[in-house]
Coordinates of C-alpha atoms in Angstrom, one line a residue:
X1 CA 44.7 -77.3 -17.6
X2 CA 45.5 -77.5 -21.0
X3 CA 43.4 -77.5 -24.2
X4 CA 43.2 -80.8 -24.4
X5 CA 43.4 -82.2 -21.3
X6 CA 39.8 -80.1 -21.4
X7 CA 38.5 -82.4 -24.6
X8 CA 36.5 -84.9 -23.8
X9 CA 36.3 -88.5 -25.9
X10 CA 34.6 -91.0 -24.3
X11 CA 35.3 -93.6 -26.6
X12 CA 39.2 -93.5 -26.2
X13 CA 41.6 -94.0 -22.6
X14 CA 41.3 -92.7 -20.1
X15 CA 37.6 -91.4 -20.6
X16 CA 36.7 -94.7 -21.6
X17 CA 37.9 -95.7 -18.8
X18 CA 36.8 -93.2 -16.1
X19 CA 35.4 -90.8 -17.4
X20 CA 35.5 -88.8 -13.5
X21 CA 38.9 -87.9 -14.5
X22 CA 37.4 -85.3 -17.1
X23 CA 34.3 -84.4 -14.8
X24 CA 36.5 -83.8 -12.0
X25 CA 39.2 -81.7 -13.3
X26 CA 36.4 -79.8 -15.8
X27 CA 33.8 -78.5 -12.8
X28 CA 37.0 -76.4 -11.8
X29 CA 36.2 -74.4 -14.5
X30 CA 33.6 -72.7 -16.5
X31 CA 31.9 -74.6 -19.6
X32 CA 34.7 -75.3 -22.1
X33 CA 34.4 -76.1 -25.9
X34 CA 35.3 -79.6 -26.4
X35 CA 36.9 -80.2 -30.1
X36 CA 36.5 -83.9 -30.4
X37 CA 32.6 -83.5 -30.0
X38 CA 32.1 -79.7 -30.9
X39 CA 30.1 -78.6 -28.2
X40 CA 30.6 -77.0 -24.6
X41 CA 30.4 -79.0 -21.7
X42 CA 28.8 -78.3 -19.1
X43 CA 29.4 -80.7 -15.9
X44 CA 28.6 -78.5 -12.8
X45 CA 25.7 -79.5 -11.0
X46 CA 24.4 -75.9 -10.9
X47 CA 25.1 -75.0 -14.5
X48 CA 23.1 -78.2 -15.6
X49 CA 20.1 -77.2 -13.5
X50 CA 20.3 -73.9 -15.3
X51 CA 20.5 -75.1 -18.5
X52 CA 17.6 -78.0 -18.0
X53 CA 14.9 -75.6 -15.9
X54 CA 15.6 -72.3 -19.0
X55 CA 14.5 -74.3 -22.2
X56 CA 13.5 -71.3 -23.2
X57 CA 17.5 -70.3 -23.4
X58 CA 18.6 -73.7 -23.9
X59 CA 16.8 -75.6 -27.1
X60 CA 16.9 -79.1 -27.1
X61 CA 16.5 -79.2 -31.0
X62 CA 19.7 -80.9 -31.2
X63 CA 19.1 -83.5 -27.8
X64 CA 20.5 -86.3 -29.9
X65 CA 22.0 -86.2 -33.3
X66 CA 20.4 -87.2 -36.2
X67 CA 20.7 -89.9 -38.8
X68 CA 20.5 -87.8 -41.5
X69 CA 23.2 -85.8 -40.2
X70 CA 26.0 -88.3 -41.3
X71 CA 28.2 -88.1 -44.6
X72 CA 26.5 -88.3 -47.8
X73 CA 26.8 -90.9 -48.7
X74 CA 25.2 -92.6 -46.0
X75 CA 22.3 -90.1 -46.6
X76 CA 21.9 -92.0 -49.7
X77 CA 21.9 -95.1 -48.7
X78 CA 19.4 -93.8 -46.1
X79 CA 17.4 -92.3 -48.5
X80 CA 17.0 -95.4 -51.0
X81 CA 15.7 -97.7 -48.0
X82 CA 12.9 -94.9 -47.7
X83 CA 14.4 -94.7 -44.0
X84 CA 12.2 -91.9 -42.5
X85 CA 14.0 -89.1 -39.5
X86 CA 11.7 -87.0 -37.7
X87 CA 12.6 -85.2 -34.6
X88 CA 12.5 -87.4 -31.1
X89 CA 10.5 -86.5 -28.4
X90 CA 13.6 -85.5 -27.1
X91 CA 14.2 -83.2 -29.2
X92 CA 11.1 -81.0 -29.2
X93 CA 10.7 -77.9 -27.7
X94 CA 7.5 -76.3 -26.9
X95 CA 4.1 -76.2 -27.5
X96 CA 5.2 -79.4 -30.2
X97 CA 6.6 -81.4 -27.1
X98 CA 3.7 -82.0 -24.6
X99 CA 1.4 -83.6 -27.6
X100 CA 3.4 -85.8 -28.6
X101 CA 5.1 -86.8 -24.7
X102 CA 1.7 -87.3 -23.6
X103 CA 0.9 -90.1 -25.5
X104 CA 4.4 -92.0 -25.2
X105 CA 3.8 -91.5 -21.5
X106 CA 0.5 -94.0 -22.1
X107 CA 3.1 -96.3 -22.5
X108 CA 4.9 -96.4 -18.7
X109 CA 1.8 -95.6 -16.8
X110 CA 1.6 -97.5 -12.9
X111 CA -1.0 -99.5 -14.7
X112 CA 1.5 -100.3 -17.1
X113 CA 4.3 -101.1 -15.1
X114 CA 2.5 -102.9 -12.9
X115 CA 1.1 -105.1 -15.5
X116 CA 4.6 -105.6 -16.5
X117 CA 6.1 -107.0 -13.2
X118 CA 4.7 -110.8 -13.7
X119 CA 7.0 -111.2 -17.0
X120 CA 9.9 -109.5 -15.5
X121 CA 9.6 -111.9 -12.4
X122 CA 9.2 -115.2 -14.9
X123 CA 12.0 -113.8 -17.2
X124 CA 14.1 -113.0 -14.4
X125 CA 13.6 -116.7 -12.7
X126 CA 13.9 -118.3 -16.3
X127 CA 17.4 -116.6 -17.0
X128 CA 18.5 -117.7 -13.5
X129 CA 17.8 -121.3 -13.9
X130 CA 19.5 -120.9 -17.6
X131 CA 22.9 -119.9 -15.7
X132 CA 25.8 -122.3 -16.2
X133 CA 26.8 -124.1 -13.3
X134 CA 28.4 -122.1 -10.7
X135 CA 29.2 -118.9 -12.7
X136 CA 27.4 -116.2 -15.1
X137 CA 28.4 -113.3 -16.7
X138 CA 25.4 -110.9 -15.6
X139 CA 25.4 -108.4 -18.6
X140 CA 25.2 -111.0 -21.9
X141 CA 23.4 -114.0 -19.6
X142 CA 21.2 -112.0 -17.4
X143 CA 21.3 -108.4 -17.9
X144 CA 20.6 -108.4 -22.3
X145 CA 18.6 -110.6 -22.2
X146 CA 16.3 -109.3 -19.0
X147 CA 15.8 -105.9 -20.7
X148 CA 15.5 -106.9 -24.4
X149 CA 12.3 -109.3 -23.1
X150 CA 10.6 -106.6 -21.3
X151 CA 11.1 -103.6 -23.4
X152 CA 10.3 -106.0 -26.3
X153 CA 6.9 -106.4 -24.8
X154 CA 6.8 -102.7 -24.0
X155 CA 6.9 -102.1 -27.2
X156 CA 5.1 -104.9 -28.6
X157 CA 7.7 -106.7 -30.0
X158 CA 7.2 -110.4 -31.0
X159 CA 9.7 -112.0 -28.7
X160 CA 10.6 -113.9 -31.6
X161 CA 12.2 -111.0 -33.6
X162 CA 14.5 -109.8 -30.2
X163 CA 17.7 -110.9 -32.0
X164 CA 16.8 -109.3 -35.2
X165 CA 15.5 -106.1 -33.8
X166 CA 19.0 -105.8 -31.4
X167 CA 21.1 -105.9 -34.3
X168 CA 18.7 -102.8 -35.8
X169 CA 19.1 -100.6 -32.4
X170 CA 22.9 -100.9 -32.6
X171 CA 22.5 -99.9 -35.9
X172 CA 20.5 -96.9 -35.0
X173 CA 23.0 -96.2 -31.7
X174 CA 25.9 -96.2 -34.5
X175 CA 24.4 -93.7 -36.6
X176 CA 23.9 -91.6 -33.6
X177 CA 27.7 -91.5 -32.8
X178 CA 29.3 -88.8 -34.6
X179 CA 32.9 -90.8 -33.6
X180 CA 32.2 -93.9 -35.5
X181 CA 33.9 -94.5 -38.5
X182 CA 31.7 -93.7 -41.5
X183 CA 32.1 -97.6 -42.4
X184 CA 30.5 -98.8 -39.8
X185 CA 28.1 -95.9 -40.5
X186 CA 27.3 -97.3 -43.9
X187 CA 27.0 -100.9 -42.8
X188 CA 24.2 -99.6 -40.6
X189 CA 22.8 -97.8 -43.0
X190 CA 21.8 -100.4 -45.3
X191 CA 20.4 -102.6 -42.2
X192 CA 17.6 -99.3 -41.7
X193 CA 15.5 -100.1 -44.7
X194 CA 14.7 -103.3 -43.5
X195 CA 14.2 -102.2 -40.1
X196 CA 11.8 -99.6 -41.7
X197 CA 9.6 -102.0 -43.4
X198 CA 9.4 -104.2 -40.4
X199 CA 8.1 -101.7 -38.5
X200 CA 5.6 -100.1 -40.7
X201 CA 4.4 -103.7 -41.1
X202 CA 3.9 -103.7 -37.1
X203 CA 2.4 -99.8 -37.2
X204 CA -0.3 -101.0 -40.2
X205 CA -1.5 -104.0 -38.1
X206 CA -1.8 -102.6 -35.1
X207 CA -3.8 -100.1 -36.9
X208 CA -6.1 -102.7 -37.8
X209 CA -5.6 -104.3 -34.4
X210 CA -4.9 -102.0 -31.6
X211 CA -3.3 -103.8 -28.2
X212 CA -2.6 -102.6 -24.7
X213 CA 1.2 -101.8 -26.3
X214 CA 3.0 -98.5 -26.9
X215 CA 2.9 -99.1 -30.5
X216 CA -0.9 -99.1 -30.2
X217 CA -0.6 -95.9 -28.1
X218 CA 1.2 -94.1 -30.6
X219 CA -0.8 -94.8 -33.3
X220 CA -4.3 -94.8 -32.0
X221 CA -3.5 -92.3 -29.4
X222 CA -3.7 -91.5 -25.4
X223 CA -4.5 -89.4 -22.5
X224 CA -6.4 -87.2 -24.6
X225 CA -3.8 -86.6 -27.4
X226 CA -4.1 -87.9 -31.1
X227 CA -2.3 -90.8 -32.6
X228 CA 0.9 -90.0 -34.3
X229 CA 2.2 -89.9 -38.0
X230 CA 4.0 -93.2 -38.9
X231 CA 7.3 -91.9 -40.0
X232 CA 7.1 -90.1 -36.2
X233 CA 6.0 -93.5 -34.4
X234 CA 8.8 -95.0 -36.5
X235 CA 11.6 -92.7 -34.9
X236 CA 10.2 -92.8 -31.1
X237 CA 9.8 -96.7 -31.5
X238 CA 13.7 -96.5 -32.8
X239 CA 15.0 -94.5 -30.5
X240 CA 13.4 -93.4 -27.6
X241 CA 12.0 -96.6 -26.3
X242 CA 13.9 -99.3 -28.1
X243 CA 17.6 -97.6 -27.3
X244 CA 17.1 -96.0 -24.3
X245 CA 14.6 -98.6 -22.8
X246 CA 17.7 -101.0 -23.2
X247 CA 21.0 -99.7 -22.4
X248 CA 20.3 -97.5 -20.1
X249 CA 18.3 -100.3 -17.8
X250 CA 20.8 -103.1 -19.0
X251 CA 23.7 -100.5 -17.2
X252 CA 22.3 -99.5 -14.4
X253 CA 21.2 -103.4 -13.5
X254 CA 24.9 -104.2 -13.8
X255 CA 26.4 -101.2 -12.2
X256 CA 24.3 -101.9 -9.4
X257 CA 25.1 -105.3 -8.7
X258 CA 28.6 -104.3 -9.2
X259 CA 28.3 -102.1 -6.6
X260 CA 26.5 -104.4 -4.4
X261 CA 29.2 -106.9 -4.5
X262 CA 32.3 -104.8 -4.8
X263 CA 31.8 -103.8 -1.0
X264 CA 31.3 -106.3 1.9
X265 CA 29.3 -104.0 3.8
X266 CA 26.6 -103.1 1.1
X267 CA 25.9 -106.5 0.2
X268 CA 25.1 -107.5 3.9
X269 CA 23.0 -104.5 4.1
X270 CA 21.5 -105.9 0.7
X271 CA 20.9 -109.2 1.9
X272 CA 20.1 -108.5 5.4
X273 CA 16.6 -106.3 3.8
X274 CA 16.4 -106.3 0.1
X275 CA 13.6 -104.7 0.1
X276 CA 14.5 -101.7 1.5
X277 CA 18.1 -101.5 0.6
X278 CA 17.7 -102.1 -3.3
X279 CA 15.8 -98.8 -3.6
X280 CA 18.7 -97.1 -1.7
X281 CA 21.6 -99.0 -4.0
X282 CA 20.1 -98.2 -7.2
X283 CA 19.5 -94.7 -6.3
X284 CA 22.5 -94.2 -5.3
X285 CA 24.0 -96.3 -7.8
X286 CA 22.0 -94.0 -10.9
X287 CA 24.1 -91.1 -9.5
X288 CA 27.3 -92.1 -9.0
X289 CA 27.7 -94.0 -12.5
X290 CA 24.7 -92.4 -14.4
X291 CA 24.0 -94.8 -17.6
X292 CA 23.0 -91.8 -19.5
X293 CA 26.0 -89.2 -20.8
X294 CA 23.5 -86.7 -21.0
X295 CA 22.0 -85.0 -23.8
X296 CA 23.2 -82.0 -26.3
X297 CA 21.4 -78.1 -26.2
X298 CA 21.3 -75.4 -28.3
X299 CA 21.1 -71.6 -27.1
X300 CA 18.7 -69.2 -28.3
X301 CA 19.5 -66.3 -27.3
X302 CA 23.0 -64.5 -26.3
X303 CA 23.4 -65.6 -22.8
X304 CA 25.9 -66.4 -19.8
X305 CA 26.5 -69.9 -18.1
X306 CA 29.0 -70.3 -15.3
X307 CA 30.9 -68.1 -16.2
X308 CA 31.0 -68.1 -19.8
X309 CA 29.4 -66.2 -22.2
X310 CA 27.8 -67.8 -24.8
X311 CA 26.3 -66.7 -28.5
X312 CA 22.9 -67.3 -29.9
X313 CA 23.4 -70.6 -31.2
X314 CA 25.6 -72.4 -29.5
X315 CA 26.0 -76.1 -29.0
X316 CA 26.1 -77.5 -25.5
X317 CA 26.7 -81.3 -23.8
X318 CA 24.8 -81.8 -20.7
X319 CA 27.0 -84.1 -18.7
X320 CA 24.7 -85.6 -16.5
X321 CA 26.8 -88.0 -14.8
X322 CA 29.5 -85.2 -13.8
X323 CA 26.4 -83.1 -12.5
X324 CA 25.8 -86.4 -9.7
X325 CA 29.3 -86.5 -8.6
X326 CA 29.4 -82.7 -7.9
X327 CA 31.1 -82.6 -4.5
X328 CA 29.3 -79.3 -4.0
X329 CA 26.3 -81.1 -3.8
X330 CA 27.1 -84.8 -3.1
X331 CA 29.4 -84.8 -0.4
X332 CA 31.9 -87.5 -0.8
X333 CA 30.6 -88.2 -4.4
X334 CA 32.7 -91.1 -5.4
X335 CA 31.3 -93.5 -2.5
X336 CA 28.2 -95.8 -3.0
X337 CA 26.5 -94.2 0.2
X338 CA 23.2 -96.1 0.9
X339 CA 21.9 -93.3 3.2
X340 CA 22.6 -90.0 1.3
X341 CA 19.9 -87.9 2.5
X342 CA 19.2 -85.8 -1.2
X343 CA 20.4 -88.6 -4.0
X344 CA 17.2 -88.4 -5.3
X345 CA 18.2 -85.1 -6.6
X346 CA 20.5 -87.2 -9.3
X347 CA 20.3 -86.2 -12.9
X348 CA 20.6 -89.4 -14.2
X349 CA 17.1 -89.5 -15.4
X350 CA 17.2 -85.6 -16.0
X351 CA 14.5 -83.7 -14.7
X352 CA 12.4 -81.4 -16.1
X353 CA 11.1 -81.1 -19.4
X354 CA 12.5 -83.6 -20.7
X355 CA 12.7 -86.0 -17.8
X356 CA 12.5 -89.4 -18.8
X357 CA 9.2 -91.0 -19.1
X358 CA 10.6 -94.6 -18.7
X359 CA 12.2 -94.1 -15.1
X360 CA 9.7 -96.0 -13.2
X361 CA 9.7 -98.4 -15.4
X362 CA 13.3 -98.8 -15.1
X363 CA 13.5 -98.5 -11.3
X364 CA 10.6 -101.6 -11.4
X365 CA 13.3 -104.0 -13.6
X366 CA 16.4 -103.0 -11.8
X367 CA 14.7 -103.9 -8.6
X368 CA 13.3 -107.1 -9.6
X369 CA 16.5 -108.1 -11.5
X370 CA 18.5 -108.0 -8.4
X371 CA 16.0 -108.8 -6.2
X372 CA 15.9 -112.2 -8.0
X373 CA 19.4 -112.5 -8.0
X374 CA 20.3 -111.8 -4.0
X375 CA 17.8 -114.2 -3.4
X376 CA 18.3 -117.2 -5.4
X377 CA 22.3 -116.5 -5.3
X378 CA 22.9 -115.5 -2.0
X379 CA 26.2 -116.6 -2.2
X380 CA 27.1 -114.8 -5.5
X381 CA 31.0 -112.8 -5.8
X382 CA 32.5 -111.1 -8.4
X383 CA 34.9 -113.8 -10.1
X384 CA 38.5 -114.5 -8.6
X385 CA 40.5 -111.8 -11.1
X386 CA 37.7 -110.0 -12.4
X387 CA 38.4 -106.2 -13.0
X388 CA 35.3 -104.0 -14.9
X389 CA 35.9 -103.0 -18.5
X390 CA 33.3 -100.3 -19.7
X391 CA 31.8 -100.1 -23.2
X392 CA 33.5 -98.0 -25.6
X393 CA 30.1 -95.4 -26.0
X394 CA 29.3 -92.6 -26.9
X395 CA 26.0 -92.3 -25.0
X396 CA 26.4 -94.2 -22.1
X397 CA 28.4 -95.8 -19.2
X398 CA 27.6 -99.6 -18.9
X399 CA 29.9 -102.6 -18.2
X400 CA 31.3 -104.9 -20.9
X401 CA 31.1 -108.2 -18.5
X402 CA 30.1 -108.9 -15.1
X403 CA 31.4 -112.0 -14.1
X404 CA 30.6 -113.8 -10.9
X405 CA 31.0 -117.2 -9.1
X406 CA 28.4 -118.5 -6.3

């Protein structure tokens, strides 16, 4: 392969598109610098297990950019809404990691999720009866709107704000994407100090009033561990739970039901025992379109990966959702295969470390969502015509529309 046919954008065709034309042709080869996004990538199964079980080799200082990161003059505008940028969980290594994962993880307890499974079931009804008459597009009617009320009360959002606070986590998702025009950087940018204030006006009140709420957690502290600082409670509350407690879940809902309607056989299965089979499709569905890129690394030391030897300091891209179609490891990787013995060995919620703390959590909407759906719309198809279009992201793999007819 040539140089670039081995660079990787995922915002631009064909990666956009599929971006299993990259992963496929790539995990012939050892980890390859990508141009467009400056880092190696790494997308064998085997390598990325390497790389996630060694954080001792493989930092994961740089896990996702940061906001300060961008062009200067978006620093400045940055800097005069007092926006504050502290590492993410993600992002920290150890011994800094575990205090500060242990109280987030108060947060997606079973208690927790359990106790979250009544509004998930009423929000999931609600949306339902909402539908228009006969068809739905399942990501902006059902999907959005699903995840935005649950992670909202996660949170401990007022469900009044949602709107409001979606337009602020796009704005954060765009100042994580090194590929976006430093426009739309800047237009984000001045969004962040109000954002900022918002929250800290959340943080001081639930100071004065803590709730059963991760805000409360991270402020007054859990399992143990001591509250956090508020510019740090700020930055998880932006990042790690409000943008990846949306788009990953709102993805992998869709995909799912995609999946489960794209194939005859798989929605009998579906509909025949949902309780069973649901597990199985969203399992199998988290691997073979992981919502979730992956995440970036950083080497420590002088060290060798596939194949490739690599200097103290270099920049890696985990690519988690080449890792699940790994044929070496998946058989058959590209079919939705409801009884693959060892797809619970996806990466689409890494492992690890660093594996995510919302996946049960996740697993608990996705189930209900389509549970809800397969039951009240037995009759549901994909719309005469309709053919998937996938965002144009830099972190993740989600559909633009899912449109159906019943």
């Amino acid at each position: 392969m040539t140089a670039a046919e081995l660079d990787f954008n995922p915002l631009v065709s064909p990666h956009r598109e599929d971006p299993h034309l990259f992963y496929r042709a790539a995990r012939a080869h050892p980890p390859r610098m990508s141009p467009t996004l400056g880092a190696y990538m790494v997308t064998r199964y085997a390598d990325l297990r390497t790389v996630i079980d060694d954080p001792a080799t493989y930092s994961s200082a740089p896990a996702v950019p940061k906001i300060y990161a961008n062009a200067p003059e978006v620093v400045e505008v940055l800097r005069r809404g007092n926006v504050p940028e502290t590492n993410a969980v993600v992002n920290e290594d150890e011994p800094a990691h575990t205090p500060i994962r242990r109280v987030f993880d108060a947060g997606f307890t079973g208690p927790r999720v359990r106790a979250m499974l009544p509004t998930m079931h009423e929000t999931a009804d609600a949306l339902i009866d909402a539908f228009p008459d006969g068809r739905a597009d399942l990501v902006g009617d059902y999907a959005v709107p699903f995840v935005q009320t649950v992670i909202s009360a996660i949170i401990g959002f007022p469900a009044e704000d949602t709107a409001q606070i979606q337009v602020w986590t796009d704005d954060q998702t765009t100042l994580w994407n090194p590929l976006a025009p430093v426009e739309a950087h800047l237009a984000s940018a001045e969004r962040m100090g109000e954002y900022t204030r918002y929250l800290q006006a959340l943080i001081d009140e639930r100071r004065a009033r803590p709730r059963e709420d991760l805000l409360s957690d991270l402020i007054h502290g859990a399992n143990g561990y001591p509250g956090l600082p508020d510019e740090y409670t700020q930055c998880i509350v932006r990042g790690a739970a409000r943008v990846a407690g949306f788009d990953t879940t709102r993805d992998a809902i869709t995909s799912t039901m995609y999946a489960v309607l794209a194939d005859p056989s798989i929605r009998e299965r579906v509909l025949a025992d949902p309780v069973k089979t649901i597990p199985r499709a969203t399992e199998e569905v988290l691997r073979r379109d992981a919502p979730h890129r992956g995440l970036f690394r950083i080497t420590t030391r002088d060290t060798t990966l596939g194949g490739t030897d690599l200097p103290a300091g270099t920049p890696l891209l985990l690519l988690f959702g080449s890792g699940n179609r790994d044929e070496t490891v998946f058989p058959d990787p590209d079919a939705v295969d409801l009884d693959r013995p060892n797809v619970r060995e996806h990466l689409a919620f890494g492992r690890g470390l660093h594996v995510c703390p919302g996946a049960p959590m996740a697993r608990a909407e996705i189930r209900v969502a389509l549970e809800h759906l397969m039951r009240r719309l037995p009759g549901m198809s994909l719309a005469p015509g309709y053919e998937p279009v996938y965002i144009a992201s830099y972190f993740f793999r989600g559909l633009e529309s899912l449109d159906v007819v019943w």
